[in-house]
XYZ file of C-alpha atoms in Angstrom:
295
model
C 10.490 25.791 7.956
C 13.080 27.385 5.709
C 12.093 30.882 4.455
C 11.204 31.203 0.796
C 10.221 33.885 -1.688
C 6.741 33.995 -3.209
C 5.544 35.188 -6.620
C 2.278 35.042 -8.565
C 2.836 35.203 -12.336
C -0.261 36.205 -14.251
C 0.128 33.890 -17.246
C 1.104 30.312 -18.027
C 4.140 31.539 -19.951
C 5.100 33.656 -16.951
C 4.910 30.617 -14.680
C 7.096 28.619 -17.049
C 9.628 31.445 -17.235
C 9.928 31.481 -13.453
C 10.291 27.708 -13.291
C 13.024 27.729 -15.933
C 14.881 30.461 -14.067
C 14.941 28.571 -10.795
C 16.107 25.167 -12.033
C 14.139 22.872 -9.767
C 14.179 25.091 -6.669
C 10.700 26.507 -7.261
C 7.475 24.779 -6.229
C 3.988 25.398 -7.578
C 1.215 26.227 -5.125
C -2.391 25.734 -6.249
C -4.785 24.828 -3.424
C -1.899 24.339 -1.009
C -3.485 21.463 0.903
C -0.449 19.240 0.282
C 2.477 21.608 -0.319
C 1.948 23.748 2.768
C 2.014 20.667 4.998
C 5.149 19.356 3.296
C 6.891 22.725 3.703
C 5.907 22.979 7.364
C 7.135 19.476 8.121
C 10.410 19.982 6.282
C 9.830 17.286 3.687
C 10.109 19.891 0.924
C 12.429 22.877 0.734
C 11.876 25.707 -1.730
C 13.757 28.863 -2.641
C 10.603 30.110 -4.329
C 6.904 29.241 -4.188
C 4.952 30.092 -7.324
C 1.313 30.836 -6.578
C -1.305 29.784 -9.107
C -4.458 31.802 -8.588
C -7.318 31.457 -11.085
C -7.490 35.125 -11.999
C -6.466 37.129 -15.024
C -5.076 34.921 -17.759
C -4.796 31.993 -15.335
C -8.575 31.993 -14.862
C -8.790 29.807 -17.981
C -7.139 27.022 -15.963
C -10.197 26.787 -13.713
C -13.593 25.502 -14.737
C -15.211 22.675 -16.662
C -16.412 22.730 -20.246
C -17.759 20.400 -22.888
C -15.350 19.786 -25.757
C -16.002 19.246 -29.451
C -15.575 15.463 -29.183
C -18.287 15.295 -26.523
C -15.825 14.790 -23.683
C -15.159 17.084 -20.745
C -12.220 19.392 -20.138
C -11.424 20.115 -16.500
C -8.977 22.920 -15.851
C -6.065 22.138 -13.561
C -7.140 24.846 -11.085
C -10.685 23.493 -10.841
C -11.373 22.638 -7.207
C -12.311 19.135 -6.139
C -15.563 20.579 -4.794
C -16.378 21.926 -8.264
C -15.726 18.481 -9.780
C -18.023 16.974 -7.170
C -20.890 19.422 -7.711
C -20.731 20.330 -11.403
C -23.949 19.172 -13.136
C -22.059 18.188 -16.305
C -19.784 15.878 -14.323
C -22.705 14.495 -12.337
C -24.635 13.747 -15.531
C -21.860 12.411 -17.757
C -19.367 11.025 -15.212
C -21.196 10.343 -11.934
C -18.479 7.989 -10.684
C -15.978 10.854 -10.918
C -18.305 13.142 -8.956
C -18.718 10.414 -6.336
C -14.957 9.938 -6.000
C -14.465 13.695 -5.662
C -17.086 13.761 -2.890
C -15.002 11.245 -0.914
C -11.899 13.453 -0.822
C -11.186 14.524 2.759
C -13.661 17.166 4.002
C -15.676 19.951 2.324
C -13.123 22.468 3.574
C -10.300 20.608 1.811
C -12.375 20.013 -1.330
C -13.119 23.736 -1.574
C -9.381 24.466 -1.583
C -7.661 21.529 -3.278
C -7.428 21.490 -7.068
C -7.646 18.656 -9.573
C -4.292 19.525 -11.122
C -2.647 19.753 -7.725
C -4.065 16.373 -6.727
C -2.677 14.702 -9.850
C 0.696 16.460 -9.707
C 1.056 15.482 -6.036
C 0.936 11.829 -7.185
C -0.455 10.396 -3.975
C -1.297 6.738 -4.749
C -4.153 6.918 -2.214
C -6.101 9.558 -4.158
C -9.585 8.170 -4.947
C -9.999 10.244 -8.097
C -7.020 8.791 -9.964
C -8.404 5.247 -10.431
C -11.609 6.706 -11.877
C -9.621 8.791 -14.366
C -7.664 5.666 -15.326
C -10.778 3.677 -16.240
C -12.072 6.711 -18.146
C -8.858 6.834 -20.253
C -8.319 10.460 -19.218
C -5.359 12.496 -20.424
C -3.591 15.544 -19.034
C -2.286 18.583 -20.871
C 1.125 19.812 -19.772
C 2.750 23.150 -20.609
C 6.495 23.741 -20.643
C 9.233 25.695 -22.407
C 9.083 23.300 -25.367
C 5.334 23.847 -25.753
C 2.312 21.761 -24.803
C 2.132 17.992 -24.647
C -0.489 15.435 -23.710
C -0.049 12.219 -21.823
C -2.320 9.626 -20.308
C -3.150 9.981 -16.635
C -1.850 6.413 -16.390
C 1.598 7.651 -17.458
C 1.754 10.721 -15.201
C 2.828 9.222 -11.864
C 6.184 7.449 -11.642
C 6.123 6.524 -7.940
C 4.846 7.831 -4.611
C 4.742 11.675 -4.851
C 6.777 11.516 -8.070
C 5.650 12.281 -11.618
C 7.205 12.424 -15.061
C 6.744 16.214 -15.168
C 9.877 18.265 -15.622
C 10.786 20.936 -13.083
C 9.917 23.543 -15.727
C 6.473 22.109 -16.597
C 3.000 22.517 -15.156
C -0.220 20.603 -15.597
C -2.871 22.855 -17.151
C -5.867 20.603 -17.797
C -7.472 17.178 -17.809
C -9.488 15.752 -20.707
C -11.985 12.943 -20.219
C -13.180 11.485 -23.538
C -16.863 10.718 -24.087
C -18.106 7.487 -22.565
C -20.130 5.022 -24.631
C -23.786 4.626 -23.602
C -23.109 0.936 -22.966
C -20.463 1.693 -20.316
C -21.178 1.035 -16.665
C -18.753 2.554 -14.184
C -18.460 2.120 -10.428
C -16.111 3.648 -7.868
C -15.748 2.365 -4.310
C -13.339 2.901 -1.420
C -12.701 1.175 1.886
C -12.031 3.447 4.862
C -12.096 1.518 8.149
C -11.613 4.580 10.347
C -13.228 7.860 9.268
C -14.733 9.152 6.032
C -11.987 11.793 5.855
C -9.119 9.316 6.077
C -7.197 7.965 3.120
C -8.616 4.748 1.743
C -7.046 1.426 2.592
C -7.975 0.528 -0.968
C -9.988 2.273 -3.659
C -11.275 0.656 -6.837
C -12.806 1.982 -10.034
C -14.190 -0.316 -12.721
C -15.721 0.080 -16.139
C -17.655 -2.552 -18.055
C -18.822 -2.202 -21.661
C -21.248 -4.896 -22.822
C -23.038 -5.717 -26.037
C -26.787 -6.257 -26.425
C -26.448 -9.844 -25.209
C -24.640 -8.822 -22.028
C -21.213 -10.036 -23.137
C -18.350 -7.888 -21.829
C -16.574 -6.240 -24.760
C -14.312 -3.933 -22.745
C -13.206 -3.941 -19.114
C -11.174 -1.541 -16.988
C -10.143 -2.082 -13.370
C -7.954 0.413 -11.520
C -6.886 0.411 -7.886
C -5.411 2.997 -5.540
C -3.520 2.725 -2.228
C -2.064 -0.696 -3.052
C 1.085 0.235 -4.999
C 3.411 3.185 -5.543
C 0.930 4.575 -8.067
C -2.651 3.853 -9.010
C -2.556 0.714 -11.169
C -4.595 -1.094 -13.801
C -5.356 -4.771 -13.124
C -4.934 -5.901 -16.708
C -5.044 -9.665 -16.099
C -8.339 -9.235 -14.263
C -9.657 -7.084 -17.105
C -8.723 -9.665 -19.716
C -10.435 -12.421 -17.740
C -13.775 -10.606 -17.969
C -13.787 -9.903 -21.702
C -15.985 -12.268 -23.658
C -17.992 -13.368 -20.628
C -21.168 -12.291 -18.859
C -19.724 -10.639 -15.722
C -21.739 -12.975 -13.535
C -20.816 -13.842 -9.953
C -18.436 -16.621 -10.988
C -16.588 -14.432 -13.509
C -16.370 -11.543 -11.050
C -14.928 -13.755 -8.317
C -12.341 -15.194 -10.710
C -11.355 -11.750 -11.996
C -11.066 -10.247 -8.521
C -8.498 -12.892 -7.553
C -6.294 -11.737 -10.427
C -5.774 -8.228 -9.040
C -2.935 -9.723 -6.991
C -0.848 -9.626 -10.172
C -1.120 -5.820 -10.379
C -0.680 -4.695 -6.772
C 2.275 -4.446 -4.399
C 0.955 -3.094 -1.092
C 3.132 -2.208 1.884
C 2.527 -2.609 5.592
C 1.469 0.685 7.192
C -0.980 2.140 9.704
C -3.930 1.239 7.481
C -3.126 -2.448 7.455
C -0.638 -5.131 6.565
C 0.228 -5.919 2.984
C -1.701 -9.186 3.262
C -4.777 -7.412 4.618
C -4.659 -4.817 1.839
C -4.382 -7.579 -0.750
C -7.458 -9.246 0.674
C -9.369 -5.942 0.699
C -8.300 -5.248 -2.886
C -9.919 -8.510 -3.975
C -13.064 -7.948 -1.903
C -13.626 -4.372 -3.058
C -12.819 -5.155 -6.686
C -15.542 -7.790 -6.593
C -17.964 -5.301 -5.044
C -17.203 -2.644 -7.645
C -17.621 -5.126 -10.489
C -20.895 -6.346 -9.048
C -22.184 -2.769 -8.830
C -21.229 -2.023 -12.415
C -22.669 -5.317 -13.676
C -25.950 -4.705 -11.880
C -26.397 -1.195 -13.255
C -29.177 -0.954 -15.848
C -29.138 2.757 -16.597
C -26.779 5.678 -16.252
C -23.028 5.412 -16.140
C -22.536 4.303 -12.560
C -24.075 1.820 -10.211
């Protein structure tokens, strides 16, 4: 591993100043569960590692709070374990808490951060599909000021985002969810519970008083270079009853959104089949839910 310098700025502006001064040769370290491995294996080289510890002024980047619109703000330095166990997340967004609980092991979840997970842009991350169906946004800070973008627009490809080398992710906003929404999150891991998923699926169904689907969201992870929305499958559900026939028809349409590769977790054909199977299961869970926000 190539030697590197290490600094810990105490403010967001201080972090940005360091990033600007090192023109792409500095890397941000939050929980470190991804970056340290990449540095050790030589996949990433850095002249400087910028530590982000939630203390002093940076403490505001950790924690979860209710916002004025009724949604939740999750600081970028909030650990995955905190997302999993926070009572506000469990009450308002149980599917997000469930997805967080599936991330690796408790030891990793106590260290890894939500912002680090999203900035790492691993398409196998279970949390990302849930944030997609929740229409979550991220707040980004940089030398030109703050900007917001949809979580759906953050990742460009495997381990690649649209963030500039002088920007950092500072928070995630999840808007309030309508009482009629039913959300489910599932993942298929054929080996161990700590392994990456062969496929993960999050769905959201909004229905009127008669049971007709008025809004549908389906997002999948591990089956493309980024987490993806299955928009043709979503459209097929709207206006119907989300019964077994409609769910089966919609699940077949996820093929139009995914582009899996062969790897150690299965062939592309196998992953495609699992994407259809687990999309149908997630939709069935959401459709069967009578109370709460998750099956």
